[in-house]
């Protein structure tokens, strides 16, 4: 359990660029056997959402937002000994951001959750060109494709990518998610064949368990 004082200490370290201080807090939590979901949702995700709100209200600069994201992305690696210790289940998922989308940390968390559940996650990161994505799907033949959209402005590009993937791989199951859907788009993607909107990490866990 992450106490409010500890969260505030971590958050202040994050926006001030105190990489070592944030590292020490996370490592101490892991030494105390904190659950990965607790860490991801109640520390990393909560802090990044708070950073986003500060940026949207012009209370911090884009440079500080990038700094907080960079620190968080590095801290995710501390949990990897736990994540990669899971028994394999012989399923694979390609996890990537929609073309032109530069925010990849949410997708990286999704890839980690798949790994923790025994899947092999093929994480491509940000701004993956749609045609290159098609080539990789043909090569890797994953059981699932996961597309992240952090900015609503990229909805049209997401819909175009979904159409391309469906044309080439009509049976491939796809999940979509990301903060961009706060502003809309759920209705458009939910009516597409084999496309599922997953709005949170707990919802992703439920989806994986039912797959």
mmCIF file of C-alpha atoms in Angstrom:
data_model
loop_
_atom_site.group_PDB
_atom_site.id
_atom_site.type_symbol
_atom_site.label_atom_id
_atom_site.label_comp_id
_atom_site.label_asym_id
_atom_site.label_seq_id
_atom_site.Cartn_x
_atom_site.Cartn_y
_atom_site.Cartn_z
ATOM 1 C CA UNK A 1 0.000 0.000 0.000
ATOM 2 C CA UNK A 2 1.345 3.397 -1.016
ATOM 3 C CA UNK A 3 0.622 6.029 1.624
ATOM 4 C CA UNK A 4 -0.361 9.560 0.660
ATOM 5 C CA UNK A 5 2.789 11.117 2.204
ATOM 6 C CA UNK A 6 4.970 8.674 0.280
ATOM 7 C CA UNK A 7 3.102 9.439 -2.931
ATOM 8 C CA UNK A 8 3.554 13.174 -2.437
ATOM 9 C CA UNK A 9 7.266 12.706 -1.772
ATOM 10 C CA UNK A 10 7.621 10.647 -4.935
ATOM 11 C CA UNK A 11 5.602 13.112 -7.003
ATOM 12 C CA UNK A 12 7.642 16.093 -5.871
ATOM 13 C CA UNK A 13 10.818 14.186 -6.701
ATOM 14 C CA UNK A 14 9.407 13.320 -10.108
ATOM 15 C CA UNK A 15 8.576 16.859 -11.199
ATOM 16 C CA UNK A 16 11.791 18.241 -9.727
ATOM 17 C CA UNK A 17 13.870 15.708 -11.670
ATOM 18 C CA UNK A 18 15.188 13.809 -8.634
ATOM 19 C CA UNK A 19 15.837 10.550 -10.452
ATOM 20 C CA UNK A 20 17.765 8.940 -7.580
ATOM 21 C CA UNK A 21 15.158 9.897 -4.993
ATOM 22 C CA UNK A 22 12.382 8.370 -7.102
ATOM 23 C CA UNK A 23 14.519 5.295 -7.746
ATOM 24 C CA UNK A 24 15.095 4.780 -4.034
ATOM 25 C CA UNK A 25 11.385 5.034 -3.244
ATOM 26 C CA UNK A 26 10.460 2.496 -5.909
ATOM 27 C CA UNK A 27 13.258 0.112 -4.968
ATOM 28 C CA UNK A 28 12.206 0.275 -1.306
ATOM 29 C CA UNK A 29 8.614 -0.537 -2.266
ATOM 30 C CA UNK A 30 9.785 -3.507 -4.323
ATOM 31 C CA UNK A 31 11.933 -4.697 -1.414
ATOM 32 C CA UNK A 32 8.765 -4.582 0.684
ATOM 33 C CA UNK A 33 7.122 -6.897 -1.887
ATOM 34 C CA UNK A 34 4.642 -4.383 -3.240
ATOM 35 C CA UNK A 35 2.444 -5.800 -5.984
ATOM 36 C CA UNK A 36 3.267 -4.748 -9.521
ATOM 37 C CA UNK A 37 -0.303 -3.576 -10.127
ATOM 38 C CA UNK A 38 -0.203 -1.435 -6.995
ATOM 39 C CA UNK A 39 3.078 0.085 -8.135
ATOM 40 C CA UNK A 40 1.972 0.691 -11.702
ATOM 41 C CA UNK A 41 -1.507 2.043 -10.973
ATOM 42 C CA UNK A 42 -1.159 3.828 -7.634
ATOM 43 C CA UNK A 43 2.295 5.305 -8.166
ATOM 44 C CA UNK A 44 3.431 5.438 -11.787
ATOM 45 C CA UNK A 45 0.073 5.912 -13.488
ATOM 46 C CA UNK A 46 -1.344 8.237 -10.849
ATOM 47 C CA UNK A 47 1.754 10.430 -10.945
ATOM 48 C CA UNK A 48 1.776 10.643 -14.739
ATOM 49 C CA UNK A 49 -1.914 11.560 -14.800
ATOM 50 C CA UNK A 50 -1.195 14.320 -12.267
ATOM 51 C CA UNK A 51 1.733 15.504 -14.370
ATOM 52 C CA UNK A 52 -0.538 15.584 -17.404
ATOM 53 C CA UNK A 53 -3.113 17.689 -15.594
ATOM 54 C CA UNK A 54 -0.438 20.165 -14.517
ATOM 55 C CA UNK A 55 0.816 20.410 -18.089
ATOM 56 C CA UNK A 56 -2.704 20.851 -19.501
ATOM 57 C CA UNK A 57 -3.307 23.721 -17.071
ATOM 58 C CA UNK A 58 0.060 25.336 -17.973
ATOM 59 C CA UNK A 59 1.436 24.860 -14.455
ATOM 60 C CA UNK A 60 4.488 22.958 -15.692
ATOM 61 C CA UNK A 61 6.390 23.112 -18.981
ATOM 62 C CA UNK A 62 6.497 20.424 -21.633
ATOM 63 C CA UNK A 63 10.146 19.909 -20.664
ATOM 64 C CA UNK A 64 9.117 18.951 -17.108
ATOM 65 C CA UNK A 65 6.435 16.649 -18.503
ATOM 66 C CA UNK A 66 9.061 14.943 -20.656
ATOM 67 C CA UNK A 67 11.433 14.701 -17.693
ATOM 68 C CA UNK A 68 8.796 13.017 -15.514
ATOM 69 C CA UNK A 69 7.951 10.593 -18.308
ATOM 70 C CA UNK A 70 11.601 9.741 -18.880
ATOM 71 C CA UNK A 71 12.220 9.056 -15.193
ATOM 72 C CA UNK A 72 9.108 6.879 -14.965
ATOM 73 C CA UNK A 73 10.021 4.860 -18.028
ATOM 74 C CA UNK A 74 13.388 4.032 -16.489
ATOM 75 C CA UNK A 75 11.791 3.066 -13.172
ATOM 76 C CA UNK A 76 9.532 0.539 -14.864
ATOM 77 C CA UNK A 77 12.605 -1.590 -15.448
ATOM 78 C CA UNK A 78 13.071 -2.119 -11.703
ATOM 79 C CA UNK A 79 10.062 -4.432 -11.629
ATOM 80 C CA UNK A 80 11.265 -6.618 -14.502
ATOM 81 C CA UNK A 81 12.724 -9.421 -12.343
ATOM 82 C CA UNK A 82 9.188 -9.951 -11.038
ATOM 83 C CA UNK A 83 7.446 -9.483 -14.371
ATOM 84 C CA UNK A 84 9.655 -11.874 -16.322
ATOM 85 C CA UNK A 85 9.515 -14.606 -13.663
ATOM 86 C CA UNK A 86 5.990 -15.587 -14.747
ATOM 87 C CA UNK A 87 5.356 -18.984 -16.299
ATOM 88 C CA UNK A 88 4.971 -18.742 -20.085
ATOM 89 C CA UNK A 89 1.559 -19.472 -21.667
ATOM 90 C CA UNK A 90 2.574 -19.642 -25.353
ATOM 91 C CA UNK A 91 0.655 -16.554 -26.482
ATOM 92 C CA UNK A 92 2.071 -13.383 -27.987
ATOM 93 C CA UNK A 93 0.915 -9.803 -28.416
ATOM 94 C CA UNK A 94 2.287 -6.956 -30.497
ATOM 95 C CA UNK A 95 2.033 -3.749 -28.465
ATOM 96 C CA UNK A 96 2.611 -0.403 -30.127
ATOM 97 C CA UNK A 97 1.500 3.193 -30.455
ATOM 98 C CA UNK A 98 -0.520 4.352 -33.400
ATOM 99 C CA UNK A 99 1.420 6.109 -36.160
ATOM 100 C CA UNK A 100 2.396 9.691 -35.211
ATOM 101 C CA UNK A 101 1.741 8.971 -31.514
ATOM 102 C CA UNK A 102 4.876 9.866 -29.521
ATOM 103 C CA UNK A 103 3.744 8.932 -25.994
ATOM 104 C CA UNK A 104 4.739 5.315 -25.421
ATOM 105 C CA UNK A 105 4.825 4.785 -21.667
ATOM 106 C CA UNK A 106 1.212 3.611 -21.431
ATOM 107 C CA UNK A 107 1.868 1.050 -24.148
ATOM 108 C CA UNK A 108 4.998 -0.059 -22.329
ATOM 109 C CA UNK A 109 2.970 -0.689 -19.179
ATOM 110 C CA UNK A 110 0.534 -2.749 -21.248
ATOM 111 C CA UNK A 111 3.413 -4.807 -22.645
ATOM 112 C CA UNK A 112 4.648 -5.405 -19.096
ATOM 113 C CA UNK A 113 1.224 -6.617 -17.962
ATOM 114 C CA UNK A 114 1.170 -9.150 -20.783
ATOM 115 C CA UNK A 115 4.623 -10.386 -19.771
ATOM 116 C CA UNK A 116 3.520 -10.678 -16.143
ATOM 117 C CA UNK A 117 0.689 -12.900 -17.324
ATOM 118 C CA UNK A 118 3.078 -15.161 -19.211
ATOM 119 C CA UNK A 119 2.603 -13.747 -22.702
ATOM 120 C CA UNK A 120 5.448 -12.763 -25.000
ATOM 121 C CA UNK A 121 4.971 -9.041 -25.658
ATOM 122 C CA UNK A 122 6.525 -7.594 -28.789
ATOM 123 C CA UNK A 123 6.794 -3.923 -27.822
ATOM 124 C CA UNK A 124 7.413 -1.530 -30.712
ATOM 125 C CA UNK A 125 7.179 1.792 -28.894
ATOM 126 C CA UNK A 126 6.053 5.104 -30.344
ATOM 127 C CA UNK A 127 5.115 6.227 -33.846
ATOM 128 C CA UNK A 128 5.112 2.868 -35.624
ATOM 129 C CA UNK A 129 4.311 3.317 -39.349
ATOM 130 C CA UNK A 130 1.213 1.329 -40.273
ATOM 131 C CA UNK A 131 2.783 -0.426 -43.263
ATOM 132 C CA UNK A 132 5.762 -1.512 -41.168
ATOM 133 C CA UNK A 133 3.344 -2.786 -38.539
ATOM 134 C CA UNK A 134 1.651 -4.952 -41.168
ATOM 135 C CA UNK A 135 4.996 -6.453 -42.147
ATOM 136 C CA UNK A 136 5.806 -7.290 -38.544
ATOM 137 C CA UNK A 137 2.404 -8.896 -37.944
ATOM 138 C CA UNK A 138 2.978 -11.074 -40.995
ATOM 139 C CA UNK A 139 6.390 -12.071 -39.656
ATOM 140 C CA UNK A 140 5.526 -12.625 -35.974
ATOM 141 C CA UNK A 141 1.934 -13.868 -36.352
ATOM 142 C CA UNK A 142 0.815 -12.661 -32.907
ATOM 143 C CA UNK A 143 -2.357 -13.762 -31.165
ATOM 144 C CA UNK A 144 -3.272 -10.168 -30.396
ATOM 145 C CA UNK A 145 -2.492 -6.610 -31.487
ATOM 146 C CA UNK A 146 -2.601 -3.735 -28.975
ATOM 147 C CA UNK A 147 -2.708 -0.123 -30.183
ATOM 148 C CA UNK A 148 -2.265 2.869 -27.881
ATOM 149 C CA UNK A 149 -3.598 6.369 -28.552
ATOM 150 C CA UNK A 150 -2.659 9.010 -25.999
ATOM 151 C CA UNK A 151 -3.881 12.055 -27.951
ATOM 152 C CA UNK A 152 -7.405 12.265 -29.378
ATOM 153 C CA UNK A 153 -6.085 14.103 -32.431
ATOM 154 C CA UNK A 154 -4.698 10.757 -33.636
ATOM 155 C CA UNK A 155 -8.096 9.020 -33.757
ATOM 156 C CA UNK A 156 -8.324 9.202 -37.546
ATOM 157 C CA UNK A 157 -4.865 7.661 -37.900
ATOM 158 C CA UNK A 158 -5.914 4.906 -35.491
ATOM 159 C CA UNK A 159 -9.047 4.176 -37.537
ATOM 160 C CA UNK A 160 -6.978 4.061 -40.730
ATOM 161 C CA UNK A 161 -4.533 1.629 -39.111
ATOM 162 C CA UNK A 162 -7.378 -0.584 -37.884
ATOM 163 C CA UNK A 163 -8.818 -0.702 -41.405
ATOM 164 C CA UNK A 164 -5.448 -1.692 -42.878
ATOM 165 C CA UNK A 165 -4.899 -4.410 -40.283
ATOM 166 C CA UNK A 166 -8.416 -5.783 -40.710
ATOM 167 C CA UNK A 167 -7.990 -5.911 -44.482
ATOM 168 C CA UNK A 168 -4.771 -7.935 -44.237
ATOM 169 C CA UNK A 169 -5.555 -9.930 -41.087
ATOM 170 C CA UNK A 170 -9.352 -10.109 -40.729
ATOM 171 C CA UNK A 171 -9.244 -12.670 -37.907
ATOM 172 C CA UNK A 172 -6.685 -10.892 -35.723
ATOM 173 C CA UNK A 173 -8.060 -9.726 -32.371
ATOM 174 C CA UNK A 174 -7.179 -6.120 -31.509
ATOM 175 C CA UNK A 175 -7.410 -4.090 -28.329
ATOM 176 C CA UNK A 176 -7.150 -0.311 -28.225
ATOM 177 C CA UNK A 177 -6.739 2.077 -25.316
ATOM 178 C CA UNK A 178 -5.026 5.181 -24.044
ATOM 179 C CA UNK A 179 -5.722 8.596 -22.606
ATOM 180 C CA UNK A 180 -6.829 9.924 -25.983
ATOM 181 C CA UNK A 181 -10.156 8.154 -25.502
ATOM 182 C CA UNK A 182 -11.053 10.543 -22.687
ATOM 183 C CA UNK A 183 -12.257 12.892 -25.427
ATOM 184 C CA UNK A 184 -14.103 10.342 -27.552
ATOM 185 C CA UNK A 185 -13.587 7.566 -30.054
ATOM 186 C CA UNK A 186 -14.804 4.607 -27.987
ATOM 187 C CA UNK A 187 -18.021 4.309 -29.970
ATOM 188 C CA UNK A 188 -16.187 4.365 -33.303
ATOM 189 C CA UNK A 189 -13.733 1.596 -32.421
ATOM 190 C CA UNK A 190 -16.161 -0.584 -30.453
ATOM 191 C CA UNK A 191 -18.377 -1.207 -33.487
ATOM 192 C CA UNK A 192 -15.477 -2.577 -35.542
ATOM 193 C CA UNK A 193 -15.048 -6.328 -35.957
ATOM 194 C CA UNK A 194 -12.552 -7.954 -33.543
ATOM 195 C CA UNK A 195 -11.688 -4.587 -31.935
ATOM 196 C CA UNK A 196 -12.039 -4.212 -28.156
ATOM 197 C CA UNK A 197 -11.646 -1.028 -26.127
ATOM 198 C CA UNK A 198 -9.725 -1.613 -22.874
ATOM 199 C CA UNK A 199 -9.702 1.468 -20.705
ATOM 200 C CA UNK A 200 -7.474 0.552 -17.760
ATOM 201 C CA UNK A 201 -4.824 -1.876 -16.557
ATOM 202 C CA UNK A 202 -7.328 -3.804 -14.372
ATOM 203 C CA UNK A 203 -9.600 -4.087 -17.409
ATOM 204 C CA UNK A 204 -6.623 -5.389 -19.380
ATOM 205 C CA UNK A 205 -6.013 -8.048 -16.714
ATOM 206 C CA UNK A 206 -9.650 -9.122 -17.001
ATOM 207 C CA UNK A 207 -9.384 -9.268 -20.790
ATOM 208 C CA UNK A 208 -6.235 -11.414 -20.604
ATOM 209 C CA UNK A 209 -7.827 -13.824 -18.141
ATOM 210 C CA UNK A 210 -10.816 -14.243 -20.436
ATOM 211 C CA UNK A 211 -8.747 -14.623 -23.612
#
